[in-house]
Coordinates of C-alpha atoms and ligand atoms in Angstrom, one line a residue:
X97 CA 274.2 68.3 136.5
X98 CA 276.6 65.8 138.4
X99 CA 276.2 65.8 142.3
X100 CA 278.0 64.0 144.9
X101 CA 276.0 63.2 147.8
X102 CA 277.3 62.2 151.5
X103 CA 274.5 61.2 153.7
X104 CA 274.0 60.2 157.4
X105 CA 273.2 56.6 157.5
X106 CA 271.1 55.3 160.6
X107 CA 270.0 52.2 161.2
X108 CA 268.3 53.2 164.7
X109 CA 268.4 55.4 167.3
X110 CA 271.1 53.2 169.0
X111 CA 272.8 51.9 165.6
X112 CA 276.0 53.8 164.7
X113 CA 275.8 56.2 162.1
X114 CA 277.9 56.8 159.5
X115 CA 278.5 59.1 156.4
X116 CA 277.6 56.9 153.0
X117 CA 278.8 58.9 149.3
X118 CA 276.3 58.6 146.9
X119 CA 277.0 59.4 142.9
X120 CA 274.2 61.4 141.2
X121 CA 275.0 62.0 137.2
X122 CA 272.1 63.1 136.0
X123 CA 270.4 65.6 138.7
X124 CA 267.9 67.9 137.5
X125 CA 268.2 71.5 137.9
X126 CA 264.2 71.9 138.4
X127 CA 264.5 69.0 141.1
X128 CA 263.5 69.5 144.7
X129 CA 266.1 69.2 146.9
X130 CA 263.7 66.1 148.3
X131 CA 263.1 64.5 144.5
X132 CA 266.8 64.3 144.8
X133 CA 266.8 61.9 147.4
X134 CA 263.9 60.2 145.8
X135 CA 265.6 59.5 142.7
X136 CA 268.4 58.4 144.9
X137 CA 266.2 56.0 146.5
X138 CA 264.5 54.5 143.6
X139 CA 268.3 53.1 142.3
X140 CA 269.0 51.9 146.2
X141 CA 265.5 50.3 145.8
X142 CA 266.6 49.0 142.4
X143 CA 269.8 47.5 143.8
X144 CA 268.1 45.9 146.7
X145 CA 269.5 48.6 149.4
X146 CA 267.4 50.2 151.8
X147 CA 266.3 53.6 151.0
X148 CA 267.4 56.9 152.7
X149 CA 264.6 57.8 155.3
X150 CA 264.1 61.5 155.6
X151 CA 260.5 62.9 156.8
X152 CA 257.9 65.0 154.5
X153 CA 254.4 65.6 153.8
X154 CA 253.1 68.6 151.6
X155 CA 256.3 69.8 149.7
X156 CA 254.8 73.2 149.8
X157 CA 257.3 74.5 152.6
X158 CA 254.0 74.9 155.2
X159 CA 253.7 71.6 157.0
X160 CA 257.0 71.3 158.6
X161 CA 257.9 68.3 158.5
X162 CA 260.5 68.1 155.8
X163 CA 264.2 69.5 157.3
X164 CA 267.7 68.5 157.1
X165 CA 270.8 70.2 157.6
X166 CA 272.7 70.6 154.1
X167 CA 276.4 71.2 154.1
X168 CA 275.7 72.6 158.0
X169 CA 272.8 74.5 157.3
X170 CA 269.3 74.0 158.0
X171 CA 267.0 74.0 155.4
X172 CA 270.1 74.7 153.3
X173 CA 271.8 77.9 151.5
X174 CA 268.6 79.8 150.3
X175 CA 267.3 81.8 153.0
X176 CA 263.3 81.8 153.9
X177 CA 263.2 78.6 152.2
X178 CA 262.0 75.0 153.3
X179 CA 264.0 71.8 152.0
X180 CA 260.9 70.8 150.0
X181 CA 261.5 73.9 148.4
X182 CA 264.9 74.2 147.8
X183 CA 265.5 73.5 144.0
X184 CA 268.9 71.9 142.7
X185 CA 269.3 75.1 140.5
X186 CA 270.8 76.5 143.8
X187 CA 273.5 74.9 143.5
X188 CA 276.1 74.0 141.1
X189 CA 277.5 71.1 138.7
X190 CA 279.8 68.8 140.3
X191 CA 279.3 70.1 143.7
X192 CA 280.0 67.8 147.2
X193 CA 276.9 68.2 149.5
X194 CA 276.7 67.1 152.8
X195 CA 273.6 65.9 154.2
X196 CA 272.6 65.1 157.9
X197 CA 269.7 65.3 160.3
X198 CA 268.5 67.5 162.6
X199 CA 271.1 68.2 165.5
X200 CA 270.2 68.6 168.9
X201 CA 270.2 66.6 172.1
X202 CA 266.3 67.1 172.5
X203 CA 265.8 65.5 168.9
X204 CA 267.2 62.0 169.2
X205 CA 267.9 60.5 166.0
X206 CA 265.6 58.3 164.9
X207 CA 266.8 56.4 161.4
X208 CA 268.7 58.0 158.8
X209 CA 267.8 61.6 158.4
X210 CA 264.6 61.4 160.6
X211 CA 264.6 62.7 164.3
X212 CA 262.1 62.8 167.2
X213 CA 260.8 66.4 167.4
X214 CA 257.9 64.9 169.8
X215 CA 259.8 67.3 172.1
X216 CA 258.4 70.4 170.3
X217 CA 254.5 68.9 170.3
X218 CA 254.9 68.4 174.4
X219 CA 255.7 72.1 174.0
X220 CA 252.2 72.9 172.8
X221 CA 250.3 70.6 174.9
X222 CA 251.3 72.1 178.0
X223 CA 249.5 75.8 176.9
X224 CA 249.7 76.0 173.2
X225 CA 245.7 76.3 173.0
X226 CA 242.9 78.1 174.0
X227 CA 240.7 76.2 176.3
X228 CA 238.5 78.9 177.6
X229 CA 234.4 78.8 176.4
X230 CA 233.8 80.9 174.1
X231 CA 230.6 80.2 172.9
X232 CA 229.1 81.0 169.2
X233 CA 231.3 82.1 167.4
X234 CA 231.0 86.4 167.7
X235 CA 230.2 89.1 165.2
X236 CA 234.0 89.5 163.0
X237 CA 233.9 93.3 164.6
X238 CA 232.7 93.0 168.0
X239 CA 236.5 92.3 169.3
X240 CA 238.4 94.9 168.2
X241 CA 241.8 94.0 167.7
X242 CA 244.3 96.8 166.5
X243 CA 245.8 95.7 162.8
X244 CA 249.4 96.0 164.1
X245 CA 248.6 93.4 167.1
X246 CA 246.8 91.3 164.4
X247 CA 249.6 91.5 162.1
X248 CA 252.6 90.5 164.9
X249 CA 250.4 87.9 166.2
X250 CA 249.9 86.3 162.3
X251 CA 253.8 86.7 161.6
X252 CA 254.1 84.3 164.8
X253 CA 251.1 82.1 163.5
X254 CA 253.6 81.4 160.6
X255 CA 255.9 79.5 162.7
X256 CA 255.7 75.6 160.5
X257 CA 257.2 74.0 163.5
X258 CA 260.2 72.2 162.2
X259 CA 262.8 72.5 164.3
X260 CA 265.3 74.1 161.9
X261 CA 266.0 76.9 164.9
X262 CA 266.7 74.1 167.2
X263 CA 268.8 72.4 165.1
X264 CA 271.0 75.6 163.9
X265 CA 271.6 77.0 167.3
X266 CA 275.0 76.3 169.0
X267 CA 273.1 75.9 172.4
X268 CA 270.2 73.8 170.7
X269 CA 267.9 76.4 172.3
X270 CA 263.5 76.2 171.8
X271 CA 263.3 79.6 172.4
X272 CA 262.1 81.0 169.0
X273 CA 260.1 78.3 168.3
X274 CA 258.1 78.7 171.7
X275 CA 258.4 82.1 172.0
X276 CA 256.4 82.3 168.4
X277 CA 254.0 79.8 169.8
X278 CA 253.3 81.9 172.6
X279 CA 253.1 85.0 170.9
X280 CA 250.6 84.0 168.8
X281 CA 248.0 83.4 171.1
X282 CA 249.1 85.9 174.0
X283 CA 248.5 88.7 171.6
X284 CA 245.2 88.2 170.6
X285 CA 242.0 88.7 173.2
X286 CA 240.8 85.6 172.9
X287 CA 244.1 84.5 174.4
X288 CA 244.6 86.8 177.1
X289 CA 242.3 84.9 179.7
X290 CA 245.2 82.0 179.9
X291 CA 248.1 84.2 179.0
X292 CA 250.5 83.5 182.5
X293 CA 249.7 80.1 182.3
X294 CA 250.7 79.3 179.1
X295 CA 253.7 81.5 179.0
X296 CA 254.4 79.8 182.0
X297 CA 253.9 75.9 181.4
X298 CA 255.3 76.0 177.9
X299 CA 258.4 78.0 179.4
X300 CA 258.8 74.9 182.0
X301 CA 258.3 72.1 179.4
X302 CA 260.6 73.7 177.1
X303 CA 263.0 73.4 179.9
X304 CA 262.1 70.6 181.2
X305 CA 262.6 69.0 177.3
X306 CA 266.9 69.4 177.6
X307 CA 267.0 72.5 175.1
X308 CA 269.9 74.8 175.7
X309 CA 269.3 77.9 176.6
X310 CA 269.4 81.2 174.3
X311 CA 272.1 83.6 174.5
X312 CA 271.0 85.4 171.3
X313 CA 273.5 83.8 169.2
X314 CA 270.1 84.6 166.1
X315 CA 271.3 81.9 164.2
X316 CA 267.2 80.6 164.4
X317 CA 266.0 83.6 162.6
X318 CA 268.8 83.2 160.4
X319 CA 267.6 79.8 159.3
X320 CA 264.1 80.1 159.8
X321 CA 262.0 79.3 156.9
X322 CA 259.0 81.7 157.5
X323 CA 261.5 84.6 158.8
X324 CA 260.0 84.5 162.7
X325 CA 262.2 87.3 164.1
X326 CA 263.8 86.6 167.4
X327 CA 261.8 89.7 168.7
X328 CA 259.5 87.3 170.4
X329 CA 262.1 85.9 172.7
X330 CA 262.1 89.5 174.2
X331 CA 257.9 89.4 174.4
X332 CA 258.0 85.4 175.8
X333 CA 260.4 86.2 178.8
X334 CA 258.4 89.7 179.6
X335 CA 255.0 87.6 179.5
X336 CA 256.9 84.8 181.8
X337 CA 258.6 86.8 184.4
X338 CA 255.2 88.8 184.5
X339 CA 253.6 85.5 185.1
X340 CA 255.7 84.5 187.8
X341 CA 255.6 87.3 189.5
X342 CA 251.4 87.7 189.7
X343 CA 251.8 83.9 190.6
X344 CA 254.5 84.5 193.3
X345 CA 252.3 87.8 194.5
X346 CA 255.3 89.2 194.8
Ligands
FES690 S1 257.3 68.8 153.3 FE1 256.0 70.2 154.3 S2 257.2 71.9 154.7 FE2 258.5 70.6 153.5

């Protein structure tokens, strides 16, 4: 299949960026979306031309790193899909596809299609974590936890961390991505000793970060790879207005 490509071209975080047209005639239907931009790269490297950065790891669609918005969609048209994932198949011969990074304020454009999503790991390191002793690890039974608790907190253990919420939002809001982040360990007992804390410094950092704010546009669940509902924004600003209260006394 013929594809035209037109990709954001970086040459730093303070270069100007431009859109650059690349011809492919000979995609493969069974192609990643990423072994697209490989083959890509190996004629640029052939020519002499520096390759297209973009950011991956596994290709599995559970490490998160891989992400790029594709003709203004994160991740791309398939939903509940990574772009590691996405397959060529998806879309159709001679079609125009526009690919650029992640877009938000908080993730500054590194090269190409690579961004700094440090922002989101500052997230986690101000609570994300259970720091409490807890000794040898306990008898599977001896902490009962109800399955439908078990099973909300695992659906926000899903979250891969890539940003594609951030980057689809029209406010560039962190909510779903902290919110599931949260969530995860709130629910369960072993994270109810720190549970105002953390609701409460990840809520700051996240502000503190320059994310917008949400005002429930959902386009984050719409694009989110591992289907995180937006249900936890409800439960992360209960647990931190509860937390600022019992810390207030009020
Ligand atoms: S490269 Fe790991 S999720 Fe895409």
């Amino acid at each position: 299949m013929r594809l035209t490509l037109h990709v954001w071209r970086q040459a730093g975080p303070d270069a100007p960026g431009k859109m650059v047209k690349y011809e492919v005639p000979d995609a493969n239907p069974d192609m990643s979306f990423l072994e697209l931009l490989d083959v890509v790269n190996e004629r640029l490297i052939e020519q002499g031309e520096e390759p297209i950065a973009f950011e991956h790891d596994c290709r599995e669609g559970i490490c998160g790193s891989c992400g790029v918005m594709i003709n203004g969609q994160a991740h791309g048209p398939l939903p509940g899909t990574t772009t590691c994932q996405l397959h060529l198949r998806h879309f159709k011969d001679g079609d125009e596809i526009y690919v650029e990074p992640w877009r938000s304020r908080a993730f500054p454009v590194l090269k190409d299609l690579i961004v700094d999503r440090s922002a989101l790991d500052r997230i986690i390191q101000a609570g994300g974590f259970i720091s409490v002793r807890t000794g040898e690890a306990p008898e599977a039974n001896s902490i009962p936890v109800p399955k439908e608790v078990a099973d909300e907190a695992f659906d926000a253990a899903t979250c891969i961390g890539c940003g594609a919420c951030v980057a689809q939002c029209p406010n560039g809001a962190a909510q779903l991505f902290t919110s599931a982040k949260i969530a995860h360990l709130n629910m369960l007992p072993q994270g109810a000793v720190e549970r105002d804390a953390r609701a409460r410094r990840m809520v700051e950092q996240m502000e503190a970060e320059g994310f917008g704010s949400c005002t429930n546009y959902a386009e984050c669940e719409a694009v989110c790879p591992k289907g995180i509902k937006i249900d936890f924004i409800a439960r992360m600003n209960r647990d931190y207005v509860r937390a600022k209260i019992r810390s207030t006394g009020a």
